CSV table of C-alpha atoms in Angstrom, one decimal:
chain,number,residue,atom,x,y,z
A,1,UNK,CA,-5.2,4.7,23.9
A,2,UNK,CA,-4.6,1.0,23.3
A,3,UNK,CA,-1.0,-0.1,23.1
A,4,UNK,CA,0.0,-1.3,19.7
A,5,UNK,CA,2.0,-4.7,19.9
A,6,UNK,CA,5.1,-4.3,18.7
A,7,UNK,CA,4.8,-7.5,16.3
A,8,UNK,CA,2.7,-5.4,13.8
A,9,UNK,CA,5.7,-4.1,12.0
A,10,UNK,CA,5.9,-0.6,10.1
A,11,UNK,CA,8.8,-1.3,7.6
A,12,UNK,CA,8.2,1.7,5.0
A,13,UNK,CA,6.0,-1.2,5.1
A,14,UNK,CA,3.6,-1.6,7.0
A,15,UNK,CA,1.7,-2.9,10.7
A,16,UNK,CA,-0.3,-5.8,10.1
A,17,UNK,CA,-3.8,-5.2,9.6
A,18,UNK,CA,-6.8,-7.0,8.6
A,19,UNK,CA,-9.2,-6.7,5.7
A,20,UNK,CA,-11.3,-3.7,4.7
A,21,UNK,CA,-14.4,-5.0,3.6
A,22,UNK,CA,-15.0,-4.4,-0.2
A,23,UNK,CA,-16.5,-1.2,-1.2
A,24,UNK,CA,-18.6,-0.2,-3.6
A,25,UNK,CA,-16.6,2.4,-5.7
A,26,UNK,CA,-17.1,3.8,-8.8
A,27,UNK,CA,-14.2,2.9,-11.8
A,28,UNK,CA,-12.3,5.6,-13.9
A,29,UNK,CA,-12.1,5.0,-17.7
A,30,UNK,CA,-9.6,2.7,-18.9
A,31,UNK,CA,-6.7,4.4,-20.5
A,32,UNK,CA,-4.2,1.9,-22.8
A,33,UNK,CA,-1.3,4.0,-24.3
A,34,UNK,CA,2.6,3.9,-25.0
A,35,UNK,CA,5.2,5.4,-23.6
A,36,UNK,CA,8.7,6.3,-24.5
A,37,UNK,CA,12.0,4.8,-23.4
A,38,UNK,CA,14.7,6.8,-21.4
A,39,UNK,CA,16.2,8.1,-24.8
A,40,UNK,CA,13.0,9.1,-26.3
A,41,UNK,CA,12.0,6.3,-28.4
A,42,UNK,CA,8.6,4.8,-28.3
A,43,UNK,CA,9.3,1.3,-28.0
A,44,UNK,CA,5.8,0.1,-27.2
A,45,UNK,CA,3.0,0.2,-29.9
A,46,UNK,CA,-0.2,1.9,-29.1
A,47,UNK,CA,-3.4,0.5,-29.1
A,48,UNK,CA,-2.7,-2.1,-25.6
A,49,UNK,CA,-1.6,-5.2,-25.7
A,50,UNK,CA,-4.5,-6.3,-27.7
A,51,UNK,CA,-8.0,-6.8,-26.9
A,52,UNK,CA,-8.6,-10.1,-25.9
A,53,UNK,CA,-5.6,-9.5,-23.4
A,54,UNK,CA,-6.8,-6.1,-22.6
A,55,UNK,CA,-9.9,-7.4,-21.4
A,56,UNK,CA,-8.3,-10.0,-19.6
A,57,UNK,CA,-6.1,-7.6,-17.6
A,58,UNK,CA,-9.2,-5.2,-17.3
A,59,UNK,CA,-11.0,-8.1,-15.6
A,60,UNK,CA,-8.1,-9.3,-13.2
A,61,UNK,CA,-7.4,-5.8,-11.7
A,62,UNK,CA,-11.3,-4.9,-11.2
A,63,UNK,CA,-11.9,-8.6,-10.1
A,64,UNK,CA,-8.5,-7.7,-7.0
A,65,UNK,CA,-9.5,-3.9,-6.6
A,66,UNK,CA,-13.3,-4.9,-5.2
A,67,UNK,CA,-12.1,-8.1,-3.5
A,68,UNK,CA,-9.3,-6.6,-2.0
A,69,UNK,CA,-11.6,-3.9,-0.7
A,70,UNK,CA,-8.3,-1.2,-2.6
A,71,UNK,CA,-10.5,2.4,-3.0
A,72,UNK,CA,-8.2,3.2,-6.2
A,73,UNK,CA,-5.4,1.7,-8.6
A,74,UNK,CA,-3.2,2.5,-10.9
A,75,UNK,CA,-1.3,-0.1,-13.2
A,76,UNK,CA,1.3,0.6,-15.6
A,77,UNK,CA,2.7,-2.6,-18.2
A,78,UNK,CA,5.3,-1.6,-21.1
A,79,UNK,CA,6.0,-5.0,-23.5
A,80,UNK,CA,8.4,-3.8,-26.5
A,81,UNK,CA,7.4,-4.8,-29.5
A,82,UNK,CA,3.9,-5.8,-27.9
A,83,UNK,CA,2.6,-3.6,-26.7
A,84,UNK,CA,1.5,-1.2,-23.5
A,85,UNK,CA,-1.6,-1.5,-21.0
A,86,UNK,CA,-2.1,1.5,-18.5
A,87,UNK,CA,-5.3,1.5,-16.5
A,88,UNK,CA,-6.6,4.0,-13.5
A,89,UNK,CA,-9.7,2.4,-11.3
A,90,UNK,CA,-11.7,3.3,-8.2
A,91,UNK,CA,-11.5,6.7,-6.9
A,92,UNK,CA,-8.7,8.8,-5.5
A,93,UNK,CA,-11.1,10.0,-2.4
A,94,UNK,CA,-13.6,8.0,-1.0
A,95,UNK,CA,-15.3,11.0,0.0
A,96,UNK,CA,-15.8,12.8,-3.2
A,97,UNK,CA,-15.3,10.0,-4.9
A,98,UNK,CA,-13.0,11.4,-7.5
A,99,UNK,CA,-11.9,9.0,-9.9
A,100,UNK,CA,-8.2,7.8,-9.4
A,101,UNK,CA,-5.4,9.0,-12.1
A,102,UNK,CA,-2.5,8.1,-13.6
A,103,UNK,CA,-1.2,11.1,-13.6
A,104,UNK,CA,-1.2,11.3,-9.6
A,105,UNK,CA,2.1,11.5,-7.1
A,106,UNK,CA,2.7,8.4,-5.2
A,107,UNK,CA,4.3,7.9,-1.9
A,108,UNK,CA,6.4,4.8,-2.5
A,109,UNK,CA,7.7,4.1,1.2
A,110,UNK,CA,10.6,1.5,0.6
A,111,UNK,CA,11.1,1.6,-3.4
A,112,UNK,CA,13.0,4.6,-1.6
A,113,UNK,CA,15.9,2.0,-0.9
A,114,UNK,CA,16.3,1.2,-4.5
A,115,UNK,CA,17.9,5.3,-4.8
A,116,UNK,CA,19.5,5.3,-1.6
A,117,UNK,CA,21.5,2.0,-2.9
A,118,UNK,CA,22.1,3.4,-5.9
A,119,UNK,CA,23.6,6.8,-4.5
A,120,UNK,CA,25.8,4.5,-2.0
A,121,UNK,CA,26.9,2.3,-5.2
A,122,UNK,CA,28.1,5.5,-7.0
A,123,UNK,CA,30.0,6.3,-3.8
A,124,UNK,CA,31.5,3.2,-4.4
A,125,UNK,CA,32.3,3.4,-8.5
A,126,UNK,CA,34.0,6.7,-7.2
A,127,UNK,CA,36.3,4.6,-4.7
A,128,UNK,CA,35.2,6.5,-2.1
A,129,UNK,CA,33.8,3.9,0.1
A,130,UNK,CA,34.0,0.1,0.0
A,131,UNK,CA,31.4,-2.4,0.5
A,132,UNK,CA,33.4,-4.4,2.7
A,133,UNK,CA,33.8,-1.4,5.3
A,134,UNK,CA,32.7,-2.1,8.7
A,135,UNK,CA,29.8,0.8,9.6
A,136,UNK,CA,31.6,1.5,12.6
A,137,UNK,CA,34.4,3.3,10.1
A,138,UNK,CA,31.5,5.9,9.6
A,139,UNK,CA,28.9,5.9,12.7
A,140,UNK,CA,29.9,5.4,15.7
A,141,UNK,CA,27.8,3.4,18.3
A,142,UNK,CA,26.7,0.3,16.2
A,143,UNK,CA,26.6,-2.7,18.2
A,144,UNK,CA,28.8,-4.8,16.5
A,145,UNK,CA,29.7,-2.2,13.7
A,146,UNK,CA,33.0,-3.4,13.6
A,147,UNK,CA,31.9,-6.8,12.0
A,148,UNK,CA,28.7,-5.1,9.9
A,149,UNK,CA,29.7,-4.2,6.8
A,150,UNK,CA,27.8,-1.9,4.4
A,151,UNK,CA,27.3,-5.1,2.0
A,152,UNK,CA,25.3,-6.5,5.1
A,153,UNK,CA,23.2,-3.4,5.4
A,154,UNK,CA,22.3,-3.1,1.9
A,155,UNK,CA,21.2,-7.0,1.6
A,156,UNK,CA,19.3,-6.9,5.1
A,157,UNK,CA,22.1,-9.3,6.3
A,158,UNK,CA,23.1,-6.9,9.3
A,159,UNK,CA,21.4,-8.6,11.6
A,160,UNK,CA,20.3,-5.3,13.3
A,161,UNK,CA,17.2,-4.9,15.3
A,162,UNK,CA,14.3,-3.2,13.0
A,163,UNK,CA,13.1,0.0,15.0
A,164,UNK,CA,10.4,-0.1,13.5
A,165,UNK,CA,9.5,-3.2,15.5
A,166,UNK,CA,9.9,-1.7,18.6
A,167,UNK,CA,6.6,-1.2,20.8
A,168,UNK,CA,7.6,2.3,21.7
A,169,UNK,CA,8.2,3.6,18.3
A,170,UNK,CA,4.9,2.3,16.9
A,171,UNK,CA,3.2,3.8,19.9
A,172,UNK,CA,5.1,7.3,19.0
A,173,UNK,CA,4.6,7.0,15.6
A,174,UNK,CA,0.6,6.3,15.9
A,175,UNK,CA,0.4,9.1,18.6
A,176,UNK,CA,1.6,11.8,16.3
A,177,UNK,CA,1.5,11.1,12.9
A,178,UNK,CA,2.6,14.4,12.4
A,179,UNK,CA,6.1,14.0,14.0
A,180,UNK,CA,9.1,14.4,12.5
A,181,UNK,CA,11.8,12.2,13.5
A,182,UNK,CA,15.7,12.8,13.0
A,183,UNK,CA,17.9,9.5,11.6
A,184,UNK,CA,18.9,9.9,15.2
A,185,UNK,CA,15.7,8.9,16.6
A,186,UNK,CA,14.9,6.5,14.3
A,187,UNK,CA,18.0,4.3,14.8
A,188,UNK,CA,17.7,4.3,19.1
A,189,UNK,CA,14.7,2.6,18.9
A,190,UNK,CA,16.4,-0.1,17.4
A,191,UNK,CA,19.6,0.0,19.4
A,192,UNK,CA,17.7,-0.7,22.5
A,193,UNK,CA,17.3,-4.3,21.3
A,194,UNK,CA,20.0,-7.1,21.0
A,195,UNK,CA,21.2,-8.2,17.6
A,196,UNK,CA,18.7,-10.6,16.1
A,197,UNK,CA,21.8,-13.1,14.5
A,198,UNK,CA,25.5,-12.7,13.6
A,199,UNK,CA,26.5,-10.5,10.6
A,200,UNK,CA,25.7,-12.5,7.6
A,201,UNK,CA,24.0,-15.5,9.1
A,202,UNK,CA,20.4,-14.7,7.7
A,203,UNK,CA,17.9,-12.4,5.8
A,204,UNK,CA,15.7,-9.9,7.9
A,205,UNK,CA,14.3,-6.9,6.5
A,206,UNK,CA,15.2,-3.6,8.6
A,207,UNK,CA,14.6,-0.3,8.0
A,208,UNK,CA,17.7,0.3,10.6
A,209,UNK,CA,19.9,-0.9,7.5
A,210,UNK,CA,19.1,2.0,5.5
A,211,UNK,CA,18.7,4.7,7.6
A,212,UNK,CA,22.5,3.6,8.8
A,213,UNK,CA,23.4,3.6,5.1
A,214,UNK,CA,21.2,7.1,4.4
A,215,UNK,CA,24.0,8.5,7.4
A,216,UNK,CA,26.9,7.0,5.7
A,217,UNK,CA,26.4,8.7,2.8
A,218,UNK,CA,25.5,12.2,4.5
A,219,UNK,CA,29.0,11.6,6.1
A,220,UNK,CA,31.1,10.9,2.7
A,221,UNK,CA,29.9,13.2,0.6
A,222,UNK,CA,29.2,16.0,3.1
A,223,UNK,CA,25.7,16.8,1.7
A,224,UNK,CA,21.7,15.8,2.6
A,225,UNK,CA,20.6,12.8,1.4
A,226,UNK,CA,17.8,14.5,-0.3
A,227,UNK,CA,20.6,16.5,-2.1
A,228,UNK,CA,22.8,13.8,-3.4
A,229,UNK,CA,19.7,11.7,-4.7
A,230,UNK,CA,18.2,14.9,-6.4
A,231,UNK,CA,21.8,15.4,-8.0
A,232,UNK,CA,23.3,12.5,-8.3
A,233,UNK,CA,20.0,9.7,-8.8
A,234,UNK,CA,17.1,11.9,-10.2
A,235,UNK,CA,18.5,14.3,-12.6
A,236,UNK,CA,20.6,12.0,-14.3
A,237,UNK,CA,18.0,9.5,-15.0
A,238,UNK,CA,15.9,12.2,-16.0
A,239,UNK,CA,12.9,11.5,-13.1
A,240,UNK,CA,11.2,15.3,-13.2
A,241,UNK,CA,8.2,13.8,-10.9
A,242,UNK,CA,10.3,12.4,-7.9
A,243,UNK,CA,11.4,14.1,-5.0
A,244,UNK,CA,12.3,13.4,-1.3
A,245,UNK,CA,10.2,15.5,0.6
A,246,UNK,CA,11.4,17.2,4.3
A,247,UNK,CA,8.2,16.7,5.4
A,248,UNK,CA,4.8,16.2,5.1
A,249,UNK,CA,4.3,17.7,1.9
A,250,UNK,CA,2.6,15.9,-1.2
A,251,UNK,CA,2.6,17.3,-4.7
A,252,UNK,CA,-0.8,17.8,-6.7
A,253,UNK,CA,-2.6,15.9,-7.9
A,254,UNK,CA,-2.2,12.7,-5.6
A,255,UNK,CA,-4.9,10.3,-4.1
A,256,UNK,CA,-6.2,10.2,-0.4
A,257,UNK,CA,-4.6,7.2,1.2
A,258,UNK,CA,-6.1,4.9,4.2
A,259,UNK,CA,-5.1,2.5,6.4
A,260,UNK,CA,-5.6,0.7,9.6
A,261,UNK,CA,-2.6,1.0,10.9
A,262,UNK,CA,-3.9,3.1,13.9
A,263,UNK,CA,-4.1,3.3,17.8
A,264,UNK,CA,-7.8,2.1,17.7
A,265,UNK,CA,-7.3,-0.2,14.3
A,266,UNK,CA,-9.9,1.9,12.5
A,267,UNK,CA,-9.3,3.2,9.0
A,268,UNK,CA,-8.2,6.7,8.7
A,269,UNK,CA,-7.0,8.8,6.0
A,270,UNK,CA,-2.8,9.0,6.0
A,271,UNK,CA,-2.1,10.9,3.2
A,272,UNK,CA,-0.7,13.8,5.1
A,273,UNK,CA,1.4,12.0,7.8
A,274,UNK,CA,5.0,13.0,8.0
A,275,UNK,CA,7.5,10.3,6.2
A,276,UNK,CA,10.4,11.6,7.7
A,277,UNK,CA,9.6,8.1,10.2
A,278,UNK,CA,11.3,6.4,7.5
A,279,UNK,CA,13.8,9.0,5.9
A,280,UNK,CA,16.5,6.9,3.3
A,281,UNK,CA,14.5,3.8,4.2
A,282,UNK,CA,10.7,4.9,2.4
A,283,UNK,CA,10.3,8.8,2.4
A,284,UNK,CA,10.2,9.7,-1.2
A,285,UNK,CA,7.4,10.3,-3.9
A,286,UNK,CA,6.9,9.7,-7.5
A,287,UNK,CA,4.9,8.9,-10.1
A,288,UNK,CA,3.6,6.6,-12.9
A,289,UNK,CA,6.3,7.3,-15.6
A,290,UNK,CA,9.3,8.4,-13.7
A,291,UNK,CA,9.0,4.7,-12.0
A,292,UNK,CA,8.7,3.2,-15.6
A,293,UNK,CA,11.9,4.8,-16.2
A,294,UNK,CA,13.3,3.9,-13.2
A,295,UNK,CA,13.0,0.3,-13.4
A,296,UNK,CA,14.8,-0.2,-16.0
A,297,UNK,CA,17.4,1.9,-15.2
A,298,UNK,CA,17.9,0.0,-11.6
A,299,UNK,CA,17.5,-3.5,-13.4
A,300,UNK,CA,20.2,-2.7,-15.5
A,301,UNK,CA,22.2,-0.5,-14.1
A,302,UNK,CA,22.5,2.3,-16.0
A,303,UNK,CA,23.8,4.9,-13.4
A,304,UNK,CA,26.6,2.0,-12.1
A,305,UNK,CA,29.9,0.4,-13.8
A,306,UNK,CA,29.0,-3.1,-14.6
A,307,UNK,CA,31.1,-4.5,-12.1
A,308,UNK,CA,29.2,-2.7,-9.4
A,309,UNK,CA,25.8,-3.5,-11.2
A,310,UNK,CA,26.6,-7.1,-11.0
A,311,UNK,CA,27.1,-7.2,-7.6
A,312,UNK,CA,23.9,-5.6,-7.3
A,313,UNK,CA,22.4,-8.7,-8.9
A,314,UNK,CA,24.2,-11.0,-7.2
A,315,UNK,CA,20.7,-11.6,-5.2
A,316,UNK,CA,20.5,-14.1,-2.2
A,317,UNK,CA,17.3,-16.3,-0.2
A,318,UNK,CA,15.8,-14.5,1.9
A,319,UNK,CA,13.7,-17.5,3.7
A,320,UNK,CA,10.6,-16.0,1.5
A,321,UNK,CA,9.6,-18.5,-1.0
A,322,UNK,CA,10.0,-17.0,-4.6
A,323,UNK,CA,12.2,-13.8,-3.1
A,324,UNK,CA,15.8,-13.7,-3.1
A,325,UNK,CA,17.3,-10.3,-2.3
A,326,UNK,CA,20.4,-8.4,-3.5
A,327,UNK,CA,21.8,-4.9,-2.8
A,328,UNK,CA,18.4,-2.5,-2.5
A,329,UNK,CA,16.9,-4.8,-4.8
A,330,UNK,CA,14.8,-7.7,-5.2
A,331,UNK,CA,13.8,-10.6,-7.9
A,332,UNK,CA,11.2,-12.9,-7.7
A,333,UNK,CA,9.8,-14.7,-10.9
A,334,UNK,CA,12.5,-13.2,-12.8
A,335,UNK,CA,11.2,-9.5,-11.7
A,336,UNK,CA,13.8,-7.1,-10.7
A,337,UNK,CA,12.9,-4.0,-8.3
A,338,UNK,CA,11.3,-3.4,-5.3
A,339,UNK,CA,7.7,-2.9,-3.6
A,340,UNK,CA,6.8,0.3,-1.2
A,341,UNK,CA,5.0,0.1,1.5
A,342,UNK,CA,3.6,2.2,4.4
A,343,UNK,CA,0.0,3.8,5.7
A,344,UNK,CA,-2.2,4.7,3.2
A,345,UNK,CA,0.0,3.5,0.0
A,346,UNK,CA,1.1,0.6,-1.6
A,347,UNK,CA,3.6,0.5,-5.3
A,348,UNK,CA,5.4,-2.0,-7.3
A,349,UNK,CA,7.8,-1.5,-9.6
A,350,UNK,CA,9.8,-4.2,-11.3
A,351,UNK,CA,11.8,-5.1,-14.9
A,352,UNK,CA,11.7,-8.2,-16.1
A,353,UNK,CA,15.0,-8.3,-18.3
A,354,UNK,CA,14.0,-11.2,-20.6
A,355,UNK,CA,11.7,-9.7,-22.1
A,356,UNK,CA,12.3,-5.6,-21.3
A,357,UNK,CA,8.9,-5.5,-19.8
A,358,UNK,CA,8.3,-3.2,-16.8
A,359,UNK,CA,5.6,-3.3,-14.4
A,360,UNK,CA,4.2,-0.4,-12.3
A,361,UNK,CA,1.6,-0.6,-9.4
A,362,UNK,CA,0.1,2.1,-7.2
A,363,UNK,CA,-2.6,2.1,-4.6
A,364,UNK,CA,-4.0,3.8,-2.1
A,365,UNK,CA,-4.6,1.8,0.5
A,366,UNK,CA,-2.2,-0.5,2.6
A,367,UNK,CA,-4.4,-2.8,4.4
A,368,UNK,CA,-3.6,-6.2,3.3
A,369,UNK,CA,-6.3,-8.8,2.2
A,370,UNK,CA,-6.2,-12.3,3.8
A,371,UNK,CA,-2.5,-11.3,4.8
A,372,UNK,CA,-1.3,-10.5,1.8
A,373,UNK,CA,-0.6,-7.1,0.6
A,374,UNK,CA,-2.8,-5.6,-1.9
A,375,UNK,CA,0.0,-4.5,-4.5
A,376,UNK,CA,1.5,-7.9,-4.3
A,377,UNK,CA,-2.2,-9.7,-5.5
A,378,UNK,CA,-2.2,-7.5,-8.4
A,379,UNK,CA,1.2,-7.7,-9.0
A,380,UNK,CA,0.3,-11.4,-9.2
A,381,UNK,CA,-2.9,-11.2,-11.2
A,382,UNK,CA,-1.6,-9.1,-13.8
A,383,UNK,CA,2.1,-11.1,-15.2
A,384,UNK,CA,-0.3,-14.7,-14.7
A,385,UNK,CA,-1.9,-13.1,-17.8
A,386,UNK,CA,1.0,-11.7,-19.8
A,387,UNK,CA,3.9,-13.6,-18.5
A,388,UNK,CA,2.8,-17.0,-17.3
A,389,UNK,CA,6.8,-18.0,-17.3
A,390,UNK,CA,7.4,-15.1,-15.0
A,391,UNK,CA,5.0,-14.5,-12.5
A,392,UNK,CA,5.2,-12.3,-9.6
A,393,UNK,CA,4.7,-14.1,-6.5
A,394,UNK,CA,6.9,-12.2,-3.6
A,395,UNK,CA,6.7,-9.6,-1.6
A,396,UNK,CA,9.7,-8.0,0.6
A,397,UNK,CA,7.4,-6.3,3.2
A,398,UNK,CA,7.3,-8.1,6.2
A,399,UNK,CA,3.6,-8.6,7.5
């Protein structure tokens, strides 16, 4: 088997890979219809966004979908007091060609940091942790946990080696898809390696941040992390379609995924590979209108104390032009949330606060297109139409 380098980075993310050439796939209807805000008002009229713009969009996301080579798509736009655009395209199985839905599951690999954030933020409204704690105060054997606080981890300032860099976790990983890994695991791949700057000093992205951060809040609360998200994140903003799974698991109906991101570099189908590679980091699932909901309430923090929400906010460079990062979350273009990333599945899902409009992305495919993810060219194509003030230009996954 050849030997992945370890420079082609999984990152609830994803290794970099080269283009799929475009395929010749059939396109599901078009569907444009409302929706209804947390409390059960529908604050976007029906009928789209009109139709000149409704072709537009059409246009845009067939135009990215066939030159992106992405099998199937899924894009969700709310404007109050505009309007709503929702539109399924391609096919959720390249085999029998069954048209994608928007009614499908999702694995969103790291929008999963946007609830574990959240659950560590409502540890901290409840005083029972501090931001400004070291990580060594609640797992030992961090090298230089006495100087990383849990501020750093959640803004990818820690400084901590990414295991999912490391040569010997991508060659595990690729070897058994089907693996499951304990936190553990995960984290002594990382460990192995030197601290890549001093606490603070920089931005890196690192799935080691959040697994650290999953731990810490296993350790205060004394409960799974699937548990406190499920009781603490999920029911109380209502999301009946999102879960963190144990295992390899998928709820019906949900699309085939593929990617490259193999031993030999050829395509394969992902869709059942075990998450539990990237546990609090990229693990969980959803769906269409739970992340609608979701990115509002994350944007303006609905579950947190305002104080807490705007430290959230308080978003930093990252080194990515257009990207600046806070606690969990992202902005770029005026966009608030975060992308997900890893084999088979790409999602976006971001508020833009100016305007209450809320973007949703899924695909089923991660295998970028002249470098750039697939998710983040919609993303793109898609608010040049409707916001052309507040375009979304950044992506969070490292390639």
């Amino acid at each position: 088997m050849r030997r992945i380098p370890a420079r082609r980075l999984f990152a609830a993310a994803s290794l970099v890979a080269t283009l799929l050439a475009p395929m010749a796939v059939g396109s599901a209807p078009s569907v444009h219809a409302a929706g209804v805000d947390r409390h059960g008002r529908d604050d976007c009229p029906p009928g789209g966004l009109g139709p000149e713009v409704n072709a537009r969009l059409d246009k845009a996301v067939e135009d990215v979908r066939r030159q992106a080579g992405i099998p199937g798509v899924v894009v969700g736009l709310w404007m109050p007091g505009k309007g709503s655009y929702v539109r399924a395209t391609g096919v959720a199985d390249k085999t029998t060609r069954e048209p994608m839905a928007a009614d499908s599951y999702i694995r969103i690999g790291s929008e999963t940091k946007t609830f574990t954030v959240t659950a560590l933020l409502e540890l901290v409204d409840d005083h029972r942790i501090r931001l400004d704690d070291p990580i060594s105060k609640y797992v030992p054997g961090v090298r230089d946990g006495d100087r990383i606080t849990l501020r750093h981890l959640a803004e990818m300032r820690s400084g901590l080696f990414p295991y999912t860099a490391d040569a010997d976790f991508t060659h595990d990983l690729l070897s058994n898809p089907q693996r499951h890994f304990t936190p553990k695991e995960l984290l002594a791949y990382g460990m192995k390696h030197r601290n890549t700057f001093e606490p603070g000093a920089q931005f890196q992205y690192s799935n080691s941040n959040l697994v650290l951060l999953g731990l810490v809040i296993e350790k205060v609360s004394g409960q799974r992390i699937e548990d406190v998200i499920h009781h603490r994140v999920l029911r109380p903003s209502r999301l009946r379609h999102t879960l963190f799974p144990t295992g390899p698991g998928f709820p019906e109906p949900h699309p085939r995924g593929y990617t490259n991101q193999t031993l030999s570099g050829e395509t394969e189908d992902a869709t059942d590979w075990n998450p539990s590679w990237a546990w609090s980091a990229g693990a969980m699932i959803s769906g269409l209108q739970d992340l609608r909901r979701w990115a509002r309430t994350v944007a303006t923090g609905e579950l947190l104390s305002p104080a807490t929400q705007a430290q959230r906010l308080r978003t930093l460079p990252t080194g990515i032009p257009g990207l600046s990062y806070g606690l969990g979350i992202f902005e770029t273009g005026g966009w608030i949330g975060h992308n997900g990333s890893l084999p088979g599945y790409e999602t976006v899902t971001v508020y833009l606060p100016s305007q209450r409009a809320t973007l949703v992305i899924m695909i089923n495919t991660d295998i970028t297109s002249g470098s750039q993810e697939p998710s983040t060219l919609l993303a793109r194509a898609v608010t040049e139409i409707v916001t052309p003030g507040n375009v979304y230009d950044g992506s969070v996954t490292p390639r």
